[in-house]
Amino acid sequence: MIEDRLVDLLSEALRIAAPDLGIDDDLPRPELLAPRRRDHGDFATNVALGLAKRVGKPPREVAQAIADAVPSAPFLEKIEVAGPGFLNLFTTDEWLHDALREVADAGEAYGRVDPDGRRAQVEFVSANPTGPLTLGHARNAAIGDALARLLEATGWTVEREYYFNDAGGQMDRFGASVEARFLQLTGRDAQVPDDGYHGAYVEVLARDILDIEGPGLADLGDGERLLRMRAEGMARVLRWIEATLERFGVTFDVYFRESELAAKGEIEAAVERLRDAGAAYDAEGATWFRSTAYGDDKDRVVVRSNGLHTYFGADCAYLVDKFSRGFDRLLYVWGADHHGDVARVKGAAQALGYDPDAVEPLVYQWVSFLRDGEPVPMGKRSGNFIALDQLLEEVGTDAARFTLLLYSNDAAINFDIEAVKRRSMDNPVYYVQYGHARIASILAKAAREGVMLDPIENADLTLLATDAETDLLRGLAEVPELIAYAAELRAPHRVAHASQDLAARFHRFYSGCRVVSDDAELTQARLWLAAGTKQVLANLLALLGVSAPESMERADDDD
RNA sequence: GCCCUCGUAGCUCAGUGGAUAGAGCACCGGUUUCCUAAACCGGGUGUCGCAGGUUCGAUUCCUGCCGAGGGCACCA
């Protein structure tokens, strides 16, 4: 990497200049900055600004001393002292050509790192199977999956896990709702409970159960029938959920049921561990976790006075279970309503003897779904909701995912279904995909005209000399670092923005530079630049779970 | 009341301890004998919510205040 070479060069210069500056040891490692302006060089460093006070000389003087000591290197064209004391570094284009050759060589692997043995689990979606996934789950699914992809690209081995509570009160109310519809269908008198699920899909479930299992289920005893209805309904809803997720480009490795924890006695065991660690105590007939010792504002019940564990009690056991499976990192993707859980889950990890930093809850802000500016209502129990399937039907997986991944997790976003549906300019996903398709079209044209792509070693990449070309090359060269940084920040939106930026650089190049021309040498160089860009655009889109089409239909003018 | 996130261009949002803070949309104008015009080029707008503090340097870090959204159950 050019950055490493430049830092090494600057470190060397610093060592040479150190005696004159009156500093012998403890030399700082110079940091590179990315200047905003072209005439501030390709890279810059503020190392002299930092040293000036210590040395007791003006920053510019320090900078000049370092600049004078920089050994010559083939990749460094010149170095300038600028502004209050920056050193601006101007590189030769050689490293940009290296980057393009690397793209050609690595292909799909460009920007990625080989697995290094570190294992991460990403737990996301985790909606209770009481109904289809809704709009409310869309951002969670998009972020969780994109994070998993990003981690995989940076060396992690990742498991995607879906956790659900298959035995709580919600599921009972769901079971009772299915039961009521089932009984109605078999001509009996029954009512969906007021606090049950009133959506039309419940009747769909009941009808399917009736078709497959027969009316005999109605004759079961009350308790048995409820359990059966709960199980039958849940199994069907889980199949719906899985199908929706597949359509959304998400595949889970593990669907984890809360009941497994209880069945294996893990909840009692976890509570005992907390007690042994002095982090749990009994009061008011319940067992409490001393979460206030870990930054929570009050202690939390883990076992209720009626002997049943709380949701959080199960979380503690689940934490133990996850760690026992050997993960180095546990990521949770949570909506804003869970922010209060962050301190206590990390606290529980610490109390249980784990590294709290290995537990990473990622909280994202809500999405407001709109339709032409009007809020779309949500709420599963009332049945007044829009299924995620319907969103995908209307706007497509690519547009949905890209739009949801375009914003920082910390930003509350407005998702206007009608706007995203439009295949128009205010829809950045098509801008990026169009770039990819355009390149495919160029390559196809070259092939039609019998222009063969020679090995890149034979191409004279120094012919790529216009600003549009070097800007595009630079865009390609920056991708590996971008991916690493986005993964480190757990920020998929950085990838979305980078894909837009790269597409913009390509479109500019396309407008200014004819690729397939009479100049055979230049054609080779530009074809490689185009082919490399196509590859990198596809790689970035893949990290978002968005497809990279070979061709795109022209939009209807009357839309 | 306490906690979390946010407050940047008319709108939607990026971004950063540095040198003149960006993109898209919207608005106006231009570009197609030529590889996809879903494109490109030009035109301008900012007390970076307010006030202090730390720093050589703060929009960025810290504190307080104001405003917006969300959360503060032995529920799930």
XYZ file of C-alpha atoms (C1' of nucleotides) in Angstrom:
635
model
C 0.000 0.000 0.000
C 1.224 3.426 -0.935
C 0.208 4.789 2.467
C 2.557 2.451 4.281
C 5.413 3.310 1.982
C 4.861 7.031 2.486
C 4.678 6.696 6.234
C 7.895 4.693 6.217
C 9.546 7.370 4.129
C 8.394 10.119 6.473
C 9.509 8.155 9.513
C 12.924 7.816 7.943
C 13.061 11.546 7.256
C 12.028 12.277 10.806
C 14.837 10.124 12.126
C 17.347 11.895 9.947
C 16.072 15.333 10.923
C 15.667 14.528 14.605
C 19.146 15.579 15.786
C 18.859 18.981 14.128
C 15.439 19.443 15.666
C 16.795 18.512 19.053
C 14.713 15.409 19.570
C 16.509 12.125 19.931
C 13.919 9.567 20.805
C 10.233 8.992 21.071
C 9.572 10.069 17.509
C 5.904 10.152 16.569
C 4.693 7.994 13.733
C 3.554 10.422 11.036
C -0.111 10.228 10.157
C -1.393 10.702 6.655
C -4.309 12.955 5.886
C -6.346 13.035 2.737
C -6.256 16.650 1.538
C -9.501 17.962 0.160
C -7.902 20.029 -2.505
C -5.927 18.717 -5.394
C -3.165 21.317 -5.071
C -2.589 20.164 -1.500
C -1.106 16.969 -2.827
C -2.202 13.351 -2.918
C -1.519 12.911 0.767
C -0.478 15.224 3.560
C 0.823 14.986 7.080
C 0.515 17.285 10.074
C 3.428 15.734 11.934
C 5.360 19.023 11.994
C 2.399 20.856 13.532
C 2.369 18.377 16.342
C 6.107 18.585 16.927
C 6.505 22.349 16.762
C 5.710 23.051 20.386
C 7.968 20.295 21.640
C 10.830 21.432 19.436
C 10.282 25.087 20.165
C 10.416 26.153 16.550
C 7.767 27.442 14.177
C 5.802 24.616 12.557
C 6.812 25.596 9.052
C 10.462 25.465 10.007
C 10.042 21.994 11.459
C 8.167 20.932 8.358
C 10.942 22.239 6.131
C 13.572 20.333 8.101
C 11.632 17.110 7.665
C 10.979 17.801 3.997
C 14.689 18.358 3.423
C 15.461 15.010 4.996
C 13.049 12.953 2.926
C 15.013 10.431 0.872
C 14.174 10.255 -2.779
C 11.766 7.512 -3.757
C 10.367 6.537 -7.138
C 6.771 6.851 -5.981
C 7.212 10.329 -4.511
C 7.244 13.137 -7.001
C 7.629 16.075 -4.639
C 6.990 17.245 -1.138
C 5.938 20.749 -0.147
C 5.614 22.726 3.037
C 2.223 24.396 3.049
C -0.216 26.397 5.146
C 0.522 26.546 8.855
C 3.022 23.681 8.579
C 1.568 20.811 6.620
C 3.713 18.629 4.445
C 1.965 17.925 1.177
C 3.040 14.816 -0.656
C 2.666 14.466 -4.392
C 2.920 10.897 -5.588
C 3.603 9.536 -9.031
C 0.770 7.611 -10.659
C 2.591 4.303 -10.397
C 0.659 3.169 -7.321
C -2.611 3.846 -9.100
C -1.569 1.518 -11.882
C -0.574 -1.056 -9.295
C -4.044 -0.797 -7.831
C -5.701 -1.447 -11.180
C -3.450 -4.452 -11.776
C -4.455 -5.692 -8.357
C -8.123 -5.363 -9.242
C -7.547 -7.348 -12.407
C -5.666 -9.963 -10.471
C -7.939 -10.297 -7.439
C -11.344 -9.859 -9.104
C -14.125 -10.527 -6.616
C -11.567 -10.666 -3.836
C -10.343 -7.118 -4.447
C -10.784 -5.097 -1.286
C -11.316 -8.209 0.801
C -9.060 -9.917 3.304
C -8.644 -13.670 3.723
C -10.291 -15.270 6.748
C -8.021 -14.864 9.730
C -9.739 -17.214 12.140
C -11.640 -14.606 14.109
C -15.282 -15.562 14.535
C -18.201 -13.208 14.880
C -21.870 -13.772 15.330
C -24.397 -11.263 14.107
C -27.811 -11.652 15.673
C -30.495 -9.709 13.907
C -34.140 -9.514 12.862
C -35.124 -11.833 15.752
C -38.801 -10.982 15.370
C -41.173 -13.253 17.244
C -42.990 -15.482 14.764
C -46.443 -14.108 15.482
C -46.909 -12.782 11.986
C -45.149 -11.890 8.753
C -42.140 -9.601 8.773
C -43.213 -6.010 8.357
C -41.730 -2.750 7.246
C -40.502 -2.381 10.791
C -38.041 -5.223 10.320
C -36.610 -4.033 7.040
C -33.851 -1.806 8.331
C -32.778 -4.379 10.892
C -32.481 -7.068 8.233
C -30.609 -4.811 5.835
C -28.133 -3.569 8.424
C -27.519 -6.959 10.000
C -26.872 -8.687 6.724
C -24.683 -5.909 5.376
C -22.652 -5.939 8.580
C -22.201 -9.668 8.263
C -21.007 -9.198 4.699
C -18.639 -6.424 5.715
C -17.139 -8.483 8.502
C -16.710 -11.425 6.164
C -14.856 -9.148 3.771
C -12.438 -8.124 6.480
C -11.326 -11.513 7.678
C -14.080 -12.544 10.054
C -15.894 -15.830 9.859
C -19.487 -14.862 10.482
C -22.615 -16.647 11.595
C -25.990 -15.038 11.132
C -28.416 -15.903 13.871
C -32.122 -15.303 14.363
C -33.367 -15.542 17.935
C -36.996 -15.841 18.853
C -39.108 -16.357 21.883
C -41.264 -19.385 21.158
C -42.839 -19.719 24.585
C -43.751 -16.317 25.977
C -47.009 -14.503 26.463
C -46.951 -13.058 22.967
C -46.858 -16.522 21.490
C -49.723 -17.609 23.742
C -51.851 -14.719 22.539
C -50.887 -15.592 18.998
C -51.823 -19.243 19.573
C -55.165 -18.224 21.057
C -55.827 -16.030 18.038
C -55.131 -18.861 15.600
C -57.246 -21.165 17.711
C -60.180 -18.785 17.643
C -60.036 -18.466 13.861
C -59.737 -22.208 13.529
C -62.783 -22.784 15.687
C -64.721 -20.197 13.714
C -63.833 -21.971 10.498
C -65.164 -25.213 11.891
C -68.426 -23.484 12.714
C -67.898 -22.961 16.402
C -68.334 -19.903 18.466
C -65.019 -18.293 19.331
C -63.501 -14.823 19.624
C -60.008 -13.591 18.980
C -58.898 -12.128 22.329
C -58.825 -8.339 22.533
C -55.091 -8.438 23.140
C -54.620 -11.085 20.440
C -53.686 -10.799 16.778
C -56.389 -9.461 14.528
C -54.652 -9.426 11.175
C -56.212 -11.217 8.242
C -53.189 -13.477 8.030
C -54.297 -15.284 11.186
C -57.287 -16.620 9.336
C -55.020 -17.668 6.475
C -53.010 -19.676 8.956
C -56.118 -21.241 10.474
C -57.430 -22.204 7.068
C -54.143 -23.801 6.095
C -54.046 -25.735 9.345
C -57.602 -26.871 8.721
C -56.729 -27.971 5.177
C -53.631 -29.875 6.180
C -54.450 -31.178 9.629
C -58.212 -31.574 9.315
C -61.089 -30.354 11.510
C -60.361 -32.932 14.200
C -58.065 -30.508 16.006
C -61.150 -28.623 17.124
C -62.064 -31.522 19.344
C -58.861 -31.483 21.355
C -59.006 -30.365 24.967
C -58.668 -26.637 25.511
C -55.061 -26.567 26.718
C -53.814 -29.118 24.239
C -55.567 -27.413 21.368
C -53.994 -24.086 22.232
C -50.510 -25.583 22.280
C -51.122 -27.312 18.996
C -52.440 -24.163 17.354
C -49.497 -22.191 18.630
C -47.049 -24.714 17.220
C -48.808 -25.119 13.887
C -49.162 -21.375 13.457
C -45.580 -20.691 14.441
C -44.180 -23.254 12.032
C -46.077 -21.653 9.181
C -45.118 -18.114 10.119
C -41.481 -19.139 10.330
C -41.678 -20.469 6.795
C -43.138 -17.148 5.659
C -40.396 -15.265 7.429
C -37.704 -17.416 5.931
C -39.140 -16.947 2.447
C -39.351 -13.179 2.888
C -35.781 -13.016 4.111
C -34.578 -15.086 1.205
C -36.299 -12.689 -1.124
C -34.536 -9.886 0.699
C -31.203 -11.604 0.161
C -30.776 -12.721 3.756
C -29.999 -16.252 4.859
C -29.600 -17.231 8.487
C -27.261 -19.953 9.642
C -29.131 -20.552 12.874
C -32.695 -20.008 14.066
C -32.408 -20.109 17.830
C -35.419 -20.746 20.055
C -35.566 -19.334 23.510
C -37.112 -22.554 24.752
C -33.832 -24.350 24.053
C -32.235 -22.357 26.836
C -34.807 -23.436 29.371
C -34.787 -27.010 28.103
C -31.053 -27.288 28.632
C -31.252 -25.706 32.074
C -29.082 -22.864 30.899
C -31.189 -20.162 32.462
C -30.880 -21.510 35.997
C -27.181 -22.081 35.365
C -26.668 -18.503 34.210
C -28.546 -17.118 37.188
C -26.376 -19.239 39.479
C -23.268 -17.909 37.809
C -24.446 -14.375 38.378
C -25.194 -15.213 41.988
C -21.762 -16.800 42.433
C -20.180 -13.698 41.009
C -22.054 -11.626 43.553
C -23.970 -9.927 40.773
C -27.388 -11.335 41.634
C -29.496 -11.184 44.793
C -32.972 -12.017 46.015
C -35.460 -9.356 46.972
C -39.235 -8.993 47.004
C -39.552 -12.641 46.074
C -37.652 -12.189 42.819
C -34.043 -12.601 41.765
C -32.314 -9.446 40.596
C -29.235 -8.708 38.535
C -27.169 -5.900 39.995
C -27.033 -4.022 36.679
C -26.568 -0.700 38.474
C -22.991 -1.846 39.042
C -22.560 -1.674 35.271
C -24.068 1.674 34.472
C -27.750 0.735 34.362
C -30.107 3.086 36.164
C -31.806 0.328 38.160
C -31.324 -3.340 38.919
C -33.192 -5.811 36.748
C -35.257 -8.856 37.572
C -34.014 -12.104 36.064
C -36.371 -14.526 37.828
C -39.817 -13.243 38.654
C -41.581 -13.792 41.958
C -43.790 -16.358 40.223
C -40.685 -18.412 39.441
C -40.631 -17.660 35.731
C -37.576 -16.049 34.231
C -37.778 -12.680 32.532
C -36.801 -11.929 28.988
C -33.579 -10.470 30.311
C -32.954 -13.611 32.374
C -33.055 -15.590 29.160
C -30.736 -13.029 27.574
C -28.119 -13.795 30.186
C -28.325 -17.504 29.477
C -28.268 -16.807 25.755
C -25.105 -14.783 26.265
C -23.452 -17.754 27.946
C -24.655 -20.011 25.175
C -23.224 -17.732 22.494
C -19.849 -17.423 24.161
C -19.714 -21.175 24.673
C -19.900 -21.521 20.914
C -16.554 -19.822 20.595
C -17.351 -16.470 19.067
C -14.862 -13.649 19.528
C -17.475 -11.012 18.894
C -21.216 -10.929 19.455
C -23.044 -8.288 17.469
C -26.667 -7.431 18.169
C -28.662 -5.323 15.763
C -31.274 -3.458 17.753
C -33.876 -0.806 17.069
C -33.777 2.414 19.042
C -36.232 1.033 21.603
C -33.515 -1.302 22.882
C -30.926 1.327 23.696
C -31.638 0.843 27.385
C -30.591 -2.804 27.121
C -27.052 -1.984 26.057
C -25.575 -1.331 29.480
C -27.186 -4.317 31.163
C -26.276 -6.852 28.490
C -22.661 -5.720 28.468
C -22.809 -5.664 32.255
C -24.167 -9.199 32.325
C -21.318 -10.313 30.056
C -18.820 -8.792 32.416
C -20.485 -10.291 35.500
C -20.458 -13.683 33.813
C -16.722 -13.368 33.308
C -16.583 -12.350 29.670
C -15.028 -9.358 27.996
C -17.810 -6.784 27.728
C -16.109 -5.295 24.687
C -16.759 -8.541 22.852
C -20.475 -7.741 23.121
C -21.458 -5.148 20.573
C -25.050 -4.002 20.546
C -25.613 -1.777 17.526
C -28.582 0.478 17.871
C -30.139 2.048 14.815
C -32.810 4.743 14.708
C -36.313 4.223 13.428
C -37.508 4.379 9.867
C -40.656 6.329 9.140
C -42.304 4.803 6.130
C -44.252 7.237 4.016
C -46.306 7.114 0.917
C -46.146 10.376 -0.996
C -45.411 12.154 2.245
C -48.164 10.436 4.271
C -47.089 8.179 7.171
C -47.753 4.473 6.726
C -49.373 2.915 9.806
C -47.759 0.005 11.588
C -48.645 -2.467 14.318
C -48.829 -6.202 13.992
C -51.420 -6.975 16.596
C -54.044 -4.684 15.158
C -53.365 -6.217 11.782
C -52.838 -2.727 10.485
C -49.421 -3.171 8.905
C -47.591 -3.469 5.624
C -45.674 -6.669 5.132
C -42.044 -6.557 4.115
C -43.069 -8.727 1.198
C -45.292 -5.968 -0.061
C -42.461 -3.473 0.125
C -40.260 -5.797 -1.880
C -43.075 -6.297 -4.346
C -43.392 -2.563 -4.827
C -39.838 -1.273 -4.819
C -37.712 -4.394 -5.272
C -34.990 -5.820 -3.080
C -32.179 -3.755 -4.597
C -33.828 -0.385 -4.116
C -35.075 -1.305 -0.648
C -31.702 -2.485 0.581
C -29.712 0.334 -0.945
C -32.056 2.987 0.393
C -32.040 1.491 3.885
C -28.254 1.280 3.849
C -27.660 4.775 2.565
C -27.904 6.436 5.957
C -25.910 6.249 9.136
C -27.428 3.886 11.714
C -27.707 6.889 13.994
C -29.951 8.787 11.645
C -33.708 8.427 11.816
C -34.830 8.126 8.223
C -37.883 8.731 6.139
C -38.489 6.055 3.551
C -41.030 7.196 1.034
C -42.224 4.095 -0.740
C -43.533 6.011 -3.719
C -40.257 7.896 -4.142
C -38.106 4.786 -3.874
C -40.405 2.983 -6.281
C -39.738 5.529 -8.963
C -36.947 4.492 -11.263
C -35.720 8.010 -11.331
C -32.747 10.188 -10.687
C -33.496 10.649 -7.018
C -32.908 6.940 -6.613
C -29.180 6.450 -6.188
C -29.259 2.666 -6.456
C -29.973 2.951 -10.171
C -27.200 5.454 -10.638
C -24.692 2.934 -9.332
C -26.213 -0.034 -11.115
C -26.371 1.968 -14.302
C -22.656 2.547 -14.099
C -22.105 -1.183 -13.921
C -24.459 -1.882 -16.798
C -22.870 0.820 -18.929
C -19.490 -0.796 -18.544
C -20.910 -4.179 -19.448
C -22.215 -2.539 -22.568
C -18.808 -1.121 -23.442
C -17.145 -4.483 -22.995
C -19.822 -6.081 -25.139
C -19.232 -3.523 -27.844
C -15.499 -4.121 -27.773
C -16.102 -7.839 -28.116
C -18.476 -7.253 -31.019
C -15.823 -5.257 -32.788
C -13.298 -7.973 -32.237
C -11.204 -6.009 -29.763
C -9.555 -8.505 -27.463
C -8.506 -7.601 -23.974
C -4.778 -8.343 -23.749
C -3.218 -9.295 -20.435
C -3.018 -6.227 -18.238
C 0.764 -6.606 -17.991
C 0.905 -5.647 -21.659
C -1.237 -2.556 -21.251
C 0.420 0.844 -20.994
C -1.466 2.281 -18.059
C 0.506 5.515 -18.172
C -1.776 6.441 -21.061
C -4.509 6.969 -18.469
C -3.476 10.549 -17.917
C -6.534 12.789 -17.849
C -8.017 13.950 -14.556
C -11.095 11.846 -15.162
C -8.925 8.761 -15.562
C -6.665 9.320 -12.579
C -9.664 10.230 -10.407
C -11.264 6.951 -11.336
C -8.037 5.049 -10.699
C -7.786 6.711 -7.337
C -11.342 5.679 -6.577
C -10.418 2.066 -7.224
C -7.241 2.326 -5.186
C -9.069 3.643 -2.132
C -11.577 0.814 -1.903
C -9.658 -1.669 0.274
C -9.117 0.954 2.937
C -12.708 2.093 2.659
C -13.979 -1.435 3.262
C -11.686 -1.953 6.220
C -12.760 1.338 7.751
C -16.469 0.781 7.162
C -16.208 -2.634 8.804
C -14.329 -1.229 11.763
C -16.952 1.480 12.238
C -19.746 -1.060 11.684
C -21.016 1.430 9.147
C -22.414 -0.116 5.970
C -23.600 3.272 4.756
C -19.987 4.149 4.038
C -19.999 1.444 1.413
C -23.191 2.756 -0.136
C -21.724 6.236 -0.371
C -18.469 4.915 -1.774
C -20.341 3.038 -4.482
C -22.083 6.262 -5.470
C -18.801 8.116 -5.533
C -17.134 5.489 -7.677
C -20.077 5.431 -10.070
C -19.867 9.213 -10.372
C -16.189 9.010 -11.213
C -16.954 6.424 -13.845
C -19.781 8.401 -15.449
C -17.472 11.401 -15.668
C -14.769 9.281 -17.246
C -17.283 7.816 -19.653
C -18.430 11.240 -20.776
C -14.943 12.542 -21.346
C -13.057 9.512 -22.603
C -13.993 7.336 -25.509
C -13.017 3.805 -24.509
C -13.097 1.842 -27.733
C -11.283 3.965 -30.295
C -8.834 3.829 -33.214
C -5.947 4.075 -30.802
C -5.328 0.417 -29.969
C -2.954 1.095 -27.073
C -5.258 3.619 -25.436
C -8.207 1.314 -25.992
C -6.448 -1.437 -24.074
C -5.646 0.830 -21.157
C -9.176 2.238 -20.995
C -10.795 -1.146 -21.384
C -8.848 -2.327 -18.388
C -9.864 0.732 -16.447
C -13.504 0.123 -17.345
C -13.325 -3.584 -16.587
C -11.664 -2.912 -13.257
C -14.324 -0.362 -12.348
C -17.048 -2.821 -13.236
C -15.500 -5.369 -10.930
C -15.142 -2.972 -8.029
C -18.672 -1.607 -8.408
C -19.933 -5.172 -8.310
C -17.840 -5.878 -5.223
C -19.204 -2.853 -3.398
C -22.792 -3.642 -4.333
C -22.266 -7.230 -3.182
C -21.308 -5.940 0.240
C -24.705 -4.271 0.383
C -26.517 -7.295 -0.971
C -27.496 -5.378 -4.077
C -27.269 -6.915 -7.535
C -25.008 -5.620 -10.290
C -26.968 -5.955 -13.528
C -25.293 -6.471 -16.911
C -27.928 -4.355 -18.564
C -30.693 -1.993 -17.597
C -33.827 -1.049 -19.443
C -34.269 2.540 -20.289
C -36.826 4.261 -18.068
C -40.228 5.077 -19.482
C -40.482 8.711 -20.352
C -44.067 8.973 -19.223
C -43.350 7.774 -15.712
C -36.990 13.699 35.963
C -33.117 10.179 34.015
C -30.864 7.675 29.594
C -29.785 7.162 24.070
C -29.567 9.326 19.094
C -29.979 13.523 16.163
C -29.647 19.161 15.047
C -24.669 20.828 8.723
C -27.406 24.340 1.963
C -34.621 25.410 0.382
C -35.348 19.601 1.065
C -32.972 14.559 2.134
C -28.472 13.504 4.143
C -22.763 12.659 4.069
C -18.233 14.244 6.398
C -13.832 15.817 9.393
C -9.047 17.748 15.485
C -6.512 21.059 10.453
C -5.495 24.646 5.207
C -11.518 27.505 0.861
C -17.308 22.113 4.964
C -19.585 18.213 0.539
C -23.288 15.000 -2.456
C -28.118 14.104 -4.281
C -32.796 16.373 -4.978
C -35.163 20.916 -6.257
C -34.364 25.561 -9.645
C -31.962 27.853 -14.319
C -28.996 27.010 -18.656
C -26.049 23.790 -21.851
C -24.285 18.733 -24.021
C -26.331 13.167 -28.120
C -23.338 12.136 -36.463
C -19.916 8.586 -31.191
C -19.371 2.562 -26.345
C -26.915 3.026 -22.676
C -28.900 10.942 -21.749
C -31.205 6.288 -15.529
C -25.497 10.209 -18.045
C -22.280 14.596 -18.289
C -20.992 20.104 -17.850
C -21.968 25.079 -15.844
C -24.764 28.392 -12.379
C -25.299 29.466 -5.258
C -26.741 28.966 -0.970
C -24.176 27.741 5.009
C -23.719 32.126 12.415
C -22.118 23.377 10.809
C -28.807 24.650 16.883
C -26.927 28.391 21.041
C -23.151 29.545 24.870
C -18.778 28.373 27.311
C -14.216 25.175 27.722
C -9.776 22.141 26.015
C -6.220 22.921 21.716
C -1.140 25.960 17.823
C -5.951 24.917 15.389
C -12.954 22.853 17.061
C -18.239 22.150 12.688
C -15.558 17.661 14.837
C -13.632 16.501 21.685
C -15.828 18.165 26.837
C -19.793 20.847 29.761
C -24.367 23.473 29.962
C -28.741 25.121 27.455
C -32.563 24.909 23.476
C -35.183 21.890 19.840
C -36.690 16.847 17.449
C -37.224 11.464 17.824
C -36.894 7.174 20.951
C -36.501 4.688 25.713
C -37.112 4.440 31.034
C -42.233 -2.873 33.194
C -41.203 -8.956 37.520
C -44.488 -6.848 29.508
C -42.484 -9.543 25.375
